[in-house]
């Protein structure tokens, strides 16, 4: 059965809405140019010489999709009115939720790629190719799109039975078993990141062979630390709260989660030596001095 009551029993949330609108608006203003410029630099200057560049391009695309979903949210929280209909509400919600899923996977791919480059530099060369990277990213987007179909249908049923519900203001997740998959996915990706971080940290403390030489170990570890922060601060809390409680209860965390798209460009910077410089035939997979 669907709970078709208004979120929080009609509690007056007007004092919160300007804050939500300001956060989403700020993320939109910062996130659009940061990710657009990052996407241009990765695609045009680094020439996809490394698998990490492929994963980062797709991460930037995921963040841009999140950014373009924010103007309707800003309008809704600024005015309290939703003029675009139920289907627009569903797909804008999907864009946000897709960002958490795709970003968590792409960040994990970047983490695993760093692990292979540092810990298994020779044995992983046949795996760490741009072709395999594009195949992996195609699989991620297919997975995300397929996930959208049952979830969108569930949202549609919920909104159709709820005549007085507002967009983004739901009393509880409309399809409980499907909604539980997101925190499971995030926890799984976080576990992989933790394991990779431990293995790379242990490897960097040893004397590396010439094939795995890393001149700037600080940059390498910063990548892993930033990945863990992304999961601990932006992805996991909102996934758990919206599953355990309600979507309205998780709105502050939704605001916080949207900030991740403004911080991802830092990940690109620390992942490549001379991020702003054009790379011609150089493997930029491991940061160098």
Coordinates of C-alpha atoms in Angstrom, one line a residue:
X1 CA 0.0 0.0 0.0
X2 CA 1.1 3.5 -0.8
X3 CA 1.0 6.2 1.9
X4 CA -0.7 9.1 0.1
X5 CA -0.6 11.6 2.9
X6 CA 1.2 14.9 2.6
X7 CA 4.7 14.9 3.9
X8 CA 5.0 15.6 7.7
X9 CA 1.2 16.1 7.9
X10 CA 1.3 19.5 6.4
X11 CA 3.9 20.9 8.7
X12 CA 4.9 24.4 7.8
X13 CA 8.3 24.1 6.1
X14 CA 8.3 27.7 4.7
X15 CA 11.2 28.7 6.9
X16 CA 13.3 25.9 5.5
X17 CA 12.5 26.4 1.8
X18 CA 14.6 29.6 1.3
X19 CA 17.6 27.8 2.7
X20 CA 17.0 24.9 0.3
X21 CA 16.6 27.2 -2.6
X22 CA 19.8 29.0 -1.7
X23 CA 21.8 25.8 -1.4
X24 CA 20.6 24.4 -4.7
X25 CA 21.0 27.7 -6.4
X26 CA 24.6 28.0 -5.2
X27 CA 25.4 24.5 -6.3
X28 CA 23.9 25.2 -9.7
X29 CA 26.0 28.4 -10.1
X30 CA 29.2 26.8 -9.1
X31 CA 28.7 23.3 -10.5
X32 CA 27.8 24.2 -14.1
X33 CA 31.0 26.1 -15.0
X34 CA 33.3 23.9 -12.9
X35 CA 32.1 20.7 -14.5
X36 CA 31.8 22.1 -18.0
X37 CA 35.4 23.4 -17.9
X38 CA 36.6 20.1 -16.4
X39 CA 34.8 18.1 -19.1
X40 CA 36.4 20.3 -21.8
X41 CA 39.8 19.9 -20.4
X42 CA 39.5 16.1 -19.9
X43 CA 38.1 15.5 -23.4
X44 CA 40.1 18.0 -25.4
X45 CA 43.5 18.2 -23.7
X46 CA 44.1 14.8 -22.1
X47 CA 42.9 13.0 -25.1
X48 CA 41.7 9.9 -23.2
X49 CA 45.2 8.4 -22.8
X50 CA 44.3 6.8 -19.5
X51 CA 41.2 4.9 -18.2
X52 CA 40.9 7.4 -15.4
X53 CA 40.2 10.1 -17.9
X54 CA 37.3 8.1 -19.3
X55 CA 35.8 7.5 -15.9
X56 CA 36.3 11.2 -15.0
X57 CA 34.6 12.4 -18.2
X58 CA 31.6 10.2 -17.4
X59 CA 31.7 11.5 -13.8
X60 CA 31.6 15.1 -15.1
X61 CA 28.7 14.2 -17.3
X62 CA 26.8 12.7 -14.3
X63 CA 27.5 15.9 -12.4
X64 CA 26.2 18.1 -15.2
X65 CA 23.0 16.1 -15.4
X66 CA 22.6 16.8 -11.7
X67 CA 23.2 20.5 -12.2
X68 CA 20.6 20.8 -15.0
X69 CA 18.0 19.2 -12.7
X70 CA 18.5 21.9 -10.0
X71 CA 16.7 25.0 -11.5
X72 CA 13.2 23.4 -11.1
X73 CA 14.1 22.5 -7.5
X74 CA 15.3 26.1 -6.9
X75 CA 12.0 27.4 -8.4
X76 CA 9.9 25.0 -6.3
X77 CA 11.5 25.8 -3.0
X78 CA 11.6 29.6 -3.8
X79 CA 7.9 29.7 -4.7
X80 CA 6.3 26.6 -3.2
X81 CA 4.7 26.0 -6.5
X82 CA 5.3 23.2 -9.0
X83 CA 3.9 24.0 -12.5
X84 CA 5.6 21.2 -14.6
X85 CA 3.4 18.2 -13.8
X86 CA 4.0 14.8 -12.3
X87 CA 6.2 13.3 -15.1
X88 CA 8.7 16.2 -14.9
X89 CA 8.8 15.8 -11.1
X90 CA 9.6 12.1 -11.6
X91 CA 12.4 12.5 -14.1
X92 CA 14.0 15.4 -12.2
X93 CA 14.0 13.2 -9.1
X94 CA 15.5 10.4 -11.2
X95 CA 18.3 12.7 -12.4
X96 CA 19.3 13.4 -8.8
X97 CA 19.1 9.8 -7.6
X98 CA 21.0 8.7 -10.8
X99 CA 23.9 11.1 -9.8
X100 CA 24.4 9.3 -6.5
X101 CA 24.4 5.9 -8.2
X102 CA 26.5 6.7 -11.2
X103 CA 29.0 9.0 -9.3
X104 CA 29.5 6.4 -6.6
X105 CA 30.3 3.7 -9.3
X106 CA 32.6 6.0 -11.4
X107 CA 34.5 7.2 -8.3
X108 CA 35.0 3.5 -7.3
X109 CA 36.2 2.7 -10.9
X110 CA 38.8 5.6 -10.5
X111 CA 39.8 4.1 -7.1
X112 CA 40.2 0.6 -8.5
X113 CA 42.2 2.0 -11.5
X114 CA 44.6 3.8 -9.0
X115 CA 44.9 0.5 -7.1
X116 CA 45.9 -1.4 -10.3
X117 CA 48.3 1.3 -11.4
X118 CA 50.1 1.4 -8.1
X119 CA 49.9 -2.1 -6.7
X120 CA 49.8 -4.2 -9.9
X121 CA 51.4 -2.0 -12.6
X122 CA 52.5 -4.7 -15.0
X123 CA 49.9 -7.4 -14.5
X124 CA 47.1 -4.8 -15.0
X125 CA 48.2 -3.3 -18.2
X126 CA 46.0 -5.5 -20.4
X127 CA 43.0 -4.5 -18.1
X128 CA 43.7 -0.8 -17.9
X129 CA 42.8 0.2 -21.4
X130 CA 40.5 2.9 -22.7
X131 CA 38.5 0.3 -24.6
X132 CA 37.7 -1.6 -21.3
X133 CA 37.0 1.7 -19.6
X134 CA 34.4 2.7 -22.2
X135 CA 32.8 -0.8 -21.9
X136 CA 32.6 -0.4 -18.2
X137 CA 31.1 3.1 -18.4
X138 CA 28.5 1.9 -20.9
X139 CA 27.6 -0.9 -18.5
X140 CA 27.1 1.7 -15.7
X141 CA 24.8 3.9 -17.7
X142 CA 22.8 0.9 -18.9
X143 CA 22.4 -0.3 -15.3
X144 CA 21.3 3.2 -14.2
X145 CA 18.8 3.6 -17.0
X146 CA 17.3 0.1 -16.4
X147 CA 17.0 0.9 -12.7
X148 CA 14.9 4.0 -13.7
X149 CA 12.1 2.0 -15.3
X150 CA 10.6 0.3 -12.2
X151 CA 11.5 3.2 -10.0
X152 CA 9.7 5.7 -12.3
X153 CA 6.7 3.4 -12.5
X154 CA 6.6 3.3 -8.7
X155 CA 6.8 7.1 -8.4
X156 CA 4.0 7.5 -11.0
X157 CA 1.7 5.2 -9.0
X158 CA 2.5 7.0 -5.8
X159 CA 1.8 10.5 -7.3
X160 CA -1.3 9.4 -9.1
X161 CA -2.9 8.2 -5.8
X162 CA -1.8 11.3 -3.9
X163 CA -3.9 14.3 -5.0
X164 CA -2.4 16.8 -2.6
X165 CA 1.3 15.8 -2.6
X166 CA 3.9 18.3 -3.7
X167 CA 6.9 17.4 -5.8
X168 CA 10.0 16.4 -3.8
X169 CA 7.8 16.2 -0.6
X170 CA 7.0 12.6 -0.1
X171 CA 5.9 11.0 3.1
X172 CA 8.0 7.8 2.6
X173 CA 9.8 5.9 -0.1
X174 CA 7.1 4.7 -2.5
X175 CA 8.6 1.3 -3.2
X176 CA 10.4 0.0 -0.1
X177 CA 12.3 -2.9 -1.5
X178 CA 13.6 -1.0 -4.5
X179 CA 14.6 2.0 -2.4
X180 CA 16.7 -0.3 -0.2
X181 CA 19.0 -1.1 -3.1
X182 CA 20.5 2.3 -3.2
X183 CA 22.1 2.2 0.3
X184 CA 23.3 -1.3 -0.5
X185 CA 25.0 -0.1 -3.6
X186 CA 26.6 2.8 -1.8
X187 CA 27.8 0.6 1.0
X188 CA 29.3 -1.9 -1.4
X189 CA 31.1 0.9 -3.4
X190 CA 32.3 2.4 -0.1
X191 CA 33.7 -1.0 1.0
X192 CA 35.6 -1.3 -2.3
X193 CA 37.1 2.2 -1.8
X194 CA 38.2 1.4 1.8
X195 CA 39.9 -1.8 0.7
X196 CA 41.7 0.0 -2.2
X197 CA 42.8 2.8 0.1
X198 CA 44.3 0.3 2.6
X199 CA 46.1 -1.6 -0.1
X200 CA 47.5 1.4 -1.9
X201 CA 48.6 3.0 1.4
X202 CA 50.5 -0.2 2.4
X203 CA 52.1 -0.3 -1.0
X204 CA 53.3 3.3 -1.0
X205 CA 55.1 2.7 2.3
X206 CA 57.3 0.1 0.6
X207 CA 60.1 0.6 -1.9
X208 CA 58.3 0.5 -5.3
X209 CA 59.8 -1.0 -8.4
X210 CA 60.6 1.3 -11.4
X211 CA 57.4 0.2 -13.2
X212 CA 55.3 1.4 -10.3
X213 CA 57.3 4.5 -9.4
X214 CA 55.1 7.2 -8.0
X215 CA 56.8 10.5 -7.4
X216 CA 54.0 12.4 -5.8
X217 CA 52.6 10.0 -3.2
X218 CA 50.6 12.7 -1.5
X219 CA 48.5 13.3 -4.6
X220 CA 47.8 9.6 -4.9
X221 CA 46.6 9.3 -1.3
X222 CA 44.6 12.6 -1.6
X223 CA 42.6 10.9 -4.4
X224 CA 41.6 8.0 -2.1
X225 CA 40.9 10.3 0.9
X226 CA 38.6 12.5 -1.2
X227 CA 36.8 9.4 -2.5
X228 CA 36.1 8.2 1.1
X229 CA 34.9 11.7 2.0
X230 CA 32.5 11.7 -0.9
X231 CA 30.9 8.5 0.3
X232 CA 30.9 9.3 4.0
X233 CA 29.5 12.8 3.7
X234 CA 27.5 13.0 0.5
X235 CA 26.3 9.6 -0.7
X236 CA 25.8 7.3 2.3
X237 CA 23.9 9.7 4.7
X238 CA 21.2 10.7 2.2
X239 CA 20.8 7.1 1.0
X240 CA 20.3 5.8 4.5
X241 CA 18.0 8.5 5.8
X242 CA 15.7 8.6 2.8
X243 CA 15.3 4.8 3.1
X244 CA 14.9 4.6 6.9
X245 CA 12.7 7.7 7.4
X246 CA 11.1 9.9 4.7
X247 CA 12.1 11.9 1.7
X248 CA 11.2 15.1 3.4
X249 CA 13.3 14.3 6.5
X250 CA 16.2 13.8 4.1
X251 CA 15.9 17.1 2.3
X252 CA 18.8 18.8 4.2
X253 CA 20.9 15.8 3.3
X254 CA 19.7 16.0 -0.3
X255 CA 21.0 19.6 -0.3
X256 CA 24.3 18.3 1.1
X257 CA 24.6 15.5 -1.4
X258 CA 24.1 17.9 -4.3
X259 CA 27.4 19.7 -3.3
X260 CA 29.4 16.7 -4.4
X261 CA 29.2 17.9 -8.0
X262 CA 31.2 21.0 -7.1
X263 CA 34.0 19.0 -5.4
X264 CA 34.6 16.4 -8.1
X265 CA 36.7 18.8 -10.2
X266 CA 39.3 18.6 -7.3
X267 CA 39.5 14.9 -7.9
X268 CA 40.4 15.6 -11.5
X269 CA 43.1 18.1 -10.5
X270 CA 44.8 15.7 -8.1
X271 CA 44.6 12.7 -10.6
X272 CA 46.6 14.3 -13.3
X273 CA 50.0 15.9 -13.4
X274 CA 49.6 19.3 -15.1
X275 CA 45.8 19.1 -15.3
X276 CA 45.7 22.3 -17.5
X277 CA 48.5 21.1 -19.8
X278 CA 47.9 19.3 -23.0
X279 CA 49.1 15.6 -22.9
X280 CA 50.4 14.2 -26.1
X281 CA 51.1 10.4 -26.0
X282 CA 51.8 10.5 -22.3
X283 CA 50.2 8.1 -19.8
X284 CA 48.8 10.3 -17.1
X285 CA 47.5 7.5 -15.0
X286 CA 49.7 8.1 -12.0
X287 CA 50.4 11.6 -10.7
X288 CA 54.0 12.7 -11.1
X289 CA 56.0 15.7 -9.9

